[in-house]
XYZ file of C-alpha atoms in Angstrom:
393
model
C 22.751 -34.662 31.125
C 21.948 -31.607 33.030
C 21.833 -29.423 29.777
C 19.297 -32.062 28.452
C 16.996 -31.700 31.382
C 17.350 -27.857 31.335
C 16.436 -27.912 27.585
C 13.407 -30.042 28.404
C 12.417 -27.510 31.005
C 12.597 -24.718 28.555
C 10.706 -26.633 26.104
C 7.692 -27.236 28.527
C 7.578 -23.470 28.884
C 7.572 -22.978 25.243
C 4.898 -25.534 24.728
C 2.714 -23.695 27.270
C 3.247 -20.537 25.227
C 2.608 -22.169 22.014
C -0.572 -23.778 23.187
C -1.589 -20.447 24.534
C -0.732 -18.944 20.980
C -2.660 -21.431 19.002
C -5.546 -21.401 21.231
C -6.046 -17.637 20.428
C -5.039 -18.251 16.720
C -7.694 -21.188 16.541
C -10.452 -19.041 18.291
C -9.340 -15.923 15.957
C -9.611 -17.733 12.697
C -10.746 -21.357 12.650
C -13.661 -20.755 15.159
C -15.200 -17.691 13.516
C -15.172 -19.624 10.315
C -17.101 -22.335 12.021
C -19.504 -20.010 13.534
C -20.047 -18.425 10.035
C -20.813 -21.801 8.649
C -23.307 -22.729 11.620
C -24.972 -19.490 11.539
C -25.748 -19.667 7.752
C -26.787 -23.310 8.161
C -29.320 -22.435 11.010
C -30.609 -19.271 9.240
C -31.561 -21.308 6.120
C -31.667 -25.136 6.741
C -32.425 -27.265 3.701
C -30.508 -25.418 1.126
C -27.309 -26.105 -0.740
C -26.412 -22.591 -1.930
C -24.684 -21.515 1.175
C -22.663 -24.702 1.561
C -21.456 -24.361 -2.100
C -20.782 -20.806 -1.658
C -18.607 -21.360 1.598
C -16.893 -24.199 -0.366
C -15.712 -21.953 -3.267
C -15.048 -18.900 -1.193
C -12.884 -20.730 1.284
C -10.839 -22.697 -1.310
C -10.263 -20.657 -4.393
C -8.561 -17.699 -2.564
C -6.127 -20.033 -0.954
C -4.889 -21.099 -4.431
C -4.963 -17.643 -5.757
C -3.006 -16.028 -3.225
C -0.608 -18.724 -2.072
C 2.476 -17.280 -4.006
C 1.701 -13.763 -2.910
C 1.741 -14.825 0.731
C 5.064 -16.568 0.164
C 6.430 -13.305 -1.384
C 5.034 -11.377 1.628
C 6.852 -13.789 4.039
C 10.122 -13.355 2.317
C 9.889 -9.570 2.522
C 8.657 -9.070 6.244
C 8.984 -12.683 7.759
C 6.612 -15.154 8.987
C 5.654 -13.559 12.326
C 4.638 -10.052 10.851
C 2.725 -11.913 8.068
C 0.804 -13.872 10.829
C 0.029 -10.538 12.556
C -1.346 -9.147 9.447
C -3.481 -12.379 9.188
C -4.835 -12.004 12.612
C -5.641 -8.246 12.121
C -7.686 -9.188 9.148
C -9.490 -11.889 11.239
C -10.118 -9.335 13.816
C -11.780 -6.940 11.268
C -13.821 -9.705 9.887
C -15.135 -10.655 13.377
C -16.089 -6.893 13.745
C -17.652 -6.880 10.348
C -19.917 -9.772 10.961
C -21.760 -7.944 13.725
C -23.432 -5.745 11.002
C -23.572 -8.188 8.215
C -26.884 -9.641 7.169
C -26.491 -10.268 3.347
C -25.526 -13.743 2.315
C -23.209 -12.376 -0.530
C -21.467 -10.144 1.955
C -20.924 -12.875 4.464
C -19.548 -15.257 1.729
C -17.085 -12.364 0.808
C -16.072 -12.508 4.406
C -15.348 -16.204 4.096
C -13.045 -15.622 1.308
C -11.283 -12.869 3.157
C -10.974 -15.198 6.236
C -9.541 -17.942 4.306
C -6.673 -15.727 2.950
C -6.165 -14.373 6.387
C -5.915 -18.085 7.691
C -3.292 -18.781 5.034
C -1.263 -15.967 6.339
C -1.417 -17.241 9.993
C -0.811 -20.966 8.939
C 2.914 -20.914 8.481
C 3.481 -19.520 11.905
C 2.605 -22.804 13.546
C 4.869 -25.321 11.945
C 7.762 -22.741 11.808
C 7.360 -22.165 15.550
C 7.070 -25.752 16.353
C 10.222 -26.548 14.517
C 12.213 -23.885 16.142
C 10.971 -24.378 19.657
C 10.810 -28.134 20.032
C 13.145 -31.178 19.264
C 11.816 -33.745 16.897
C 10.768 -36.124 19.697
C 8.243 -33.528 21.132
C 6.855 -32.373 17.830
C 4.114 -35.080 17.495
C 2.723 -34.133 21.053
C 2.735 -30.505 19.968
C 0.882 -31.107 16.864
C -1.456 -33.518 18.531
C -2.174 -30.824 21.190
C -2.965 -28.215 18.504
C -5.351 -30.669 16.997
C -7.127 -31.155 20.184
C -7.635 -27.328 20.411
C -9.105 -27.271 16.995
C -11.407 -30.213 17.737
C -12.697 -28.385 20.820
C -13.488 -25.394 18.616
C -15.526 -27.512 16.309
C -17.457 -29.082 19.274
C -18.485 -25.755 20.871
C -18.881 -23.374 17.837
C -22.436 -24.532 16.511
C -24.262 -24.148 19.892
C -22.838 -20.817 20.113
C -23.762 -19.707 16.658
C -27.159 -21.062 17.027
C -27.939 -19.270 20.263
C -26.753 -16.027 18.633
C -29.017 -16.213 15.581
C -30.868 -12.860 15.217
C -29.784 -11.651 18.536
C -27.157 -9.129 19.799
C -25.432 -12.032 21.365
C -23.851 -12.618 17.930
C -22.270 -9.215 17.858
C -21.015 -9.699 21.343
C -19.485 -12.929 20.426
C -17.590 -11.541 17.477
C -16.535 -8.594 19.421
C -14.831 -10.991 21.817
C -13.266 -12.758 18.902
C -11.718 -9.500 17.747
C -10.152 -8.894 21.334
C -8.754 -12.318 21.401
C -7.263 -11.797 17.917
C -5.546 -8.568 19.309
C -4.320 -10.556 22.243
C -2.985 -13.309 19.794
C -0.983 -10.539 17.976
C 0.884 -9.562 21.073
C 1.640 -13.158 21.809
C 2.828 -13.705 18.394
C 5.039 -10.426 18.699
C 6.532 -12.096 21.914
C 7.658 -15.110 19.744
C 8.881 -13.126 16.783
C 12.473 -12.677 18.090
C 12.745 -16.436 18.760
C 11.625 -17.338 15.149
C 12.762 -14.549 12.882
C 16.309 -14.838 14.151
C 16.588 -17.719 11.842
C 16.185 -16.551 8.160
C 16.567 -20.125 6.857
C 13.331 -20.882 8.471
C 11.283 -17.931 7.468
C 12.624 -17.277 3.909
C 13.332 -18.839 0.582
C 13.444 -15.957 -1.666
C 9.672 -16.197 -2.076
C 9.987 -17.478 -5.596
C 7.339 -19.873 -7.235
C 9.974 -22.273 -8.165
C 11.213 -22.466 -4.340
C 7.662 -22.921 -3.020
C 7.084 -25.753 -5.382
C 10.361 -27.316 -5.247
C 10.643 -27.442 -1.370
C 7.107 -28.938 -1.292
C 7.936 -31.772 -3.698
C 11.275 -32.743 -2.276
C 10.593 -32.363 1.504
C 7.009 -33.594 1.885
C 4.832 -36.291 0.830
C 2.274 -34.561 -1.642
C -0.092 -37.522 -1.865
C -0.519 -37.458 2.037
C -1.153 -33.641 2.023
C -3.683 -33.797 -0.887
C -5.343 -36.732 0.790
C -5.598 -34.913 4.051
C -7.457 -32.134 2.330
C -9.742 -34.645 0.789
C -10.596 -36.322 4.075
C -11.304 -33.262 5.902
C -13.582 -31.600 3.322
C -15.656 -34.903 3.436
C -17.251 -33.846 6.681
C -17.667 -30.160 5.998
C -19.048 -30.519 2.375
C -20.635 -33.781 2.232
C -21.828 -34.763 5.737
C -23.240 -31.461 6.486
C -25.395 -30.746 3.399
C -26.840 -34.321 3.428
C -27.462 -33.868 7.221
C -29.327 -30.743 6.570
C -31.316 -32.397 3.794
C -32.371 -35.411 5.785
C -32.527 -33.998 9.395
C -33.314 -30.305 8.984
C -35.889 -30.808 11.568
C -33.725 -32.486 14.013
C -33.009 -29.155 15.742
C -30.044 -27.775 17.509
C -29.400 -30.881 19.652
C -28.970 -33.339 16.924
C -26.737 -30.888 14.698
C -24.518 -30.353 17.795
C -24.271 -34.053 18.244
C -22.923 -34.521 14.746
C -20.333 -32.000 15.405
C -19.449 -33.256 18.685
C -19.050 -36.674 17.235
C -16.609 -35.380 14.748
C -14.748 -33.511 17.358
C -14.556 -36.517 19.730
C -12.888 -38.586 16.839
C -10.373 -35.894 16.478
C -9.577 -35.758 20.011
C -9.332 -39.537 20.278
C -7.034 -39.428 17.182
C -4.786 -36.828 18.862
C -4.445 -39.014 21.973
C -3.685 -42.204 19.920
C -1.102 -40.714 17.656
C 0.358 -38.333 20.375
C 3.569 -40.383 20.706
C 3.974 -42.083 17.552
C 3.241 -41.266 13.915
C 0.240 -42.593 12.077
C 2.272 -44.338 9.231
C -1.005 -45.637 7.812
C -2.788 -42.382 7.916
C -3.712 -42.501 4.168
C -5.428 -45.844 4.773
C -7.457 -44.386 7.623
C -8.474 -41.695 5.337
C -9.698 -43.733 2.467
C -11.466 -46.037 4.915
C -13.383 -42.670 6.093
C -14.154 -41.652 2.541
C -15.013 -45.099 1.348
C -17.362 -45.875 4.235
C -18.926 -42.529 4.135
C -19.751 -42.507 0.484
C -20.870 -46.121 0.549
C -23.488 -45.327 3.239
C -24.590 -42.071 1.431
C -25.293 -44.142 -1.628
C -26.964 -47.035 -0.262
C -28.971 -45.601 2.696
C -31.631 -43.034 2.174
C -32.279 -41.287 4.445
C -29.116 -42.114 6.382
C -30.039 -43.278 9.889
C -28.797 -40.863 12.483
C -26.662 -43.453 14.229
C -24.793 -44.193 11.065
C -24.125 -40.565 10.349
C -22.662 -40.162 13.915
C -20.420 -43.099 13.342
C -19.246 -41.615 10.026
C -18.573 -38.363 11.664
C -16.400 -39.901 14.220
C -14.534 -41.964 11.804
C -13.925 -38.902 9.658
C -12.712 -36.838 12.595
C -10.443 -39.646 13.677
C -8.896 -40.341 10.144
C -8.454 -36.654 9.244
C -6.754 -35.840 12.415
C -4.297 -38.715 11.958
C -3.485 -37.429 8.552
C -2.988 -33.915 9.940
C -0.695 -35.015 12.796
C 1.520 -37.432 10.669
C 1.964 -35.209 7.583
C 2.807 -31.968 9.666
C 5.185 -33.740 11.834
C 6.998 -35.464 8.925
C 7.315 -32.091 7.168
C 8.486 -30.234 10.383
C 11.267 -32.784 10.777
C 12.788 -31.929 7.501
C 16.062 -29.813 7.995
C 15.031 -27.784 4.981
C 11.460 -27.067 5.966
C 10.592 -23.259 5.440
C 7.647 -21.057 5.507
C 7.341 -21.429 1.921
C 7.031 -25.279 2.435
C 4.102 -24.531 4.684
C 2.379 -22.163 2.310
C 2.672 -24.894 -0.497
C 1.389 -27.456 1.962
C -1.789 -25.139 2.445
C -2.265 -24.873 -1.221
C -2.066 -28.592 -1.760
C -4.571 -29.188 0.853
C -6.907 -26.860 -1.053
C -6.162 -29.035 -4.073
C -7.319 -32.020 -2.152
C -10.393 -30.313 -1.241
C -11.315 -29.726 -4.857
C -10.621 -33.159 -5.821
C -12.940 -34.294 -3.067
C -15.625 -32.132 -4.545
C -15.075 -33.651 -7.943
C -15.384 -37.338 -6.462
C -18.648 -36.246 -4.786
C -20.121 -34.925 -8.137
C -19.345 -38.344 -9.638
C -20.894 -40.203 -6.752
C -23.962 -37.993 -6.644
C -24.289 -37.495 -10.285
C -27.998 -37.680 -10.288
C -28.179 -35.001 -7.696
C -28.245 -31.583 -9.371
C -26.706 -29.783 -6.568
C -23.593 -32.001 -6.455
C -23.399 -31.898 -10.297
C -23.356 -28.247 -10.195
C -20.596 -28.076 -7.674
C -18.649 -30.659 -9.892
C -18.940 -28.350 -12.989
C -17.760 -25.283 -11.053
C -14.867 -27.539 -9.738
C -13.634 -28.518 -13.086
C -13.667 -24.790 -14.114
C -11.670 -23.985 -11.011
C -9.121 -26.612 -11.746
C -8.800 -25.354 -15.431
C -8.420 -21.855 -14.458
C -6.403 -22.169 -11.229
C -4.643 -25.658 -10.748
C -3.565 -26.394 -14.315
C -1.677 -23.040 -14.950
C -0.103 -23.050 -11.391
C 0.991 -26.687 -11.789
C 2.466 -26.359 -15.264
C 4.145 -23.014 -14.378
C 5.910 -24.613 -11.266
C 6.827 -27.910 -13.020
C 8.689 -25.794 -15.927
C 10.328 -23.710 -13.172
C 11.214 -26.785 -11.291
C 12.884 -28.525 -14.068
C 14.503 -25.211 -15.569
C 18.231 -25.039 -15.074
């Protein structure tokens, strides 16, 4: 019994370190991405080009580089790969100080998505190594809370920084935080990389796909990508269209509503799994699209309710799927890479659904056409290749 309490005490210490780590990681990658999005939104309200560009630039690179990241992890380990990803994010933060071109910013978005893919496997691997199964739900919920907080506070910061040197100072601070995160990752490296079975699985395409299929629930992961993208790629453009004159206060209220839904979900599912998370997600998607289709323009109250439900449901999916995966004894960094790629697939699927629902809106139709092309070029060959290798003896 004494050993158990000692283990719990050590886990609490590790919990603090991990919260600190992912606080820096989210500020170093997720938060800059939100600031980039908000900056573009406020710079040119009422247009769809920027939303479309961010969508494609943030999804396609994840699919194109997933197997390469798995190979890098198999060579140098999950921690060193995460350090490289954080360094890239630091460079992106510095580059944003001097970037005014929209195309250049979109390229940075693409690089940021790859960098985030390099950092991402560190989270589930660290949680699996440092915490017993009964605590993992709480850890994942806590990380979700950090992400929700970053969503809530990023738009006001970006808005205040438009066309001011404040933006440069903010991005410089991000770079410093990224460097600090690197040192924290290094401090955890010896705890994680001592266990090769957690960090490597030969880096082959076959193993990435095989582990994902066997040790996860692909439908849940893909659905999670769909639910999350509903907010960022459907709610925001429609909000800009209908409420571009609402100003900073109403835009911030929308994001705060999403963030509050995510925080509430992280509290509800902190100590138990969201077994019906997929149902929550479909409720979010169905309610949102129904209101979008029927009500024009959408009452701002309805929009805030949709954002809250979407934040709640997408976070419940995130918590349950991540916890279930991490509990698998065979979970590896390659599985995490495959999970990230599957989430991107879910995002592409949701774009296709949007193009059907909003068929008569040229912008969504255009996005749908590009999505079909992306699926043909990226998804189909990747899936066929992995299926063939999966069944090959």
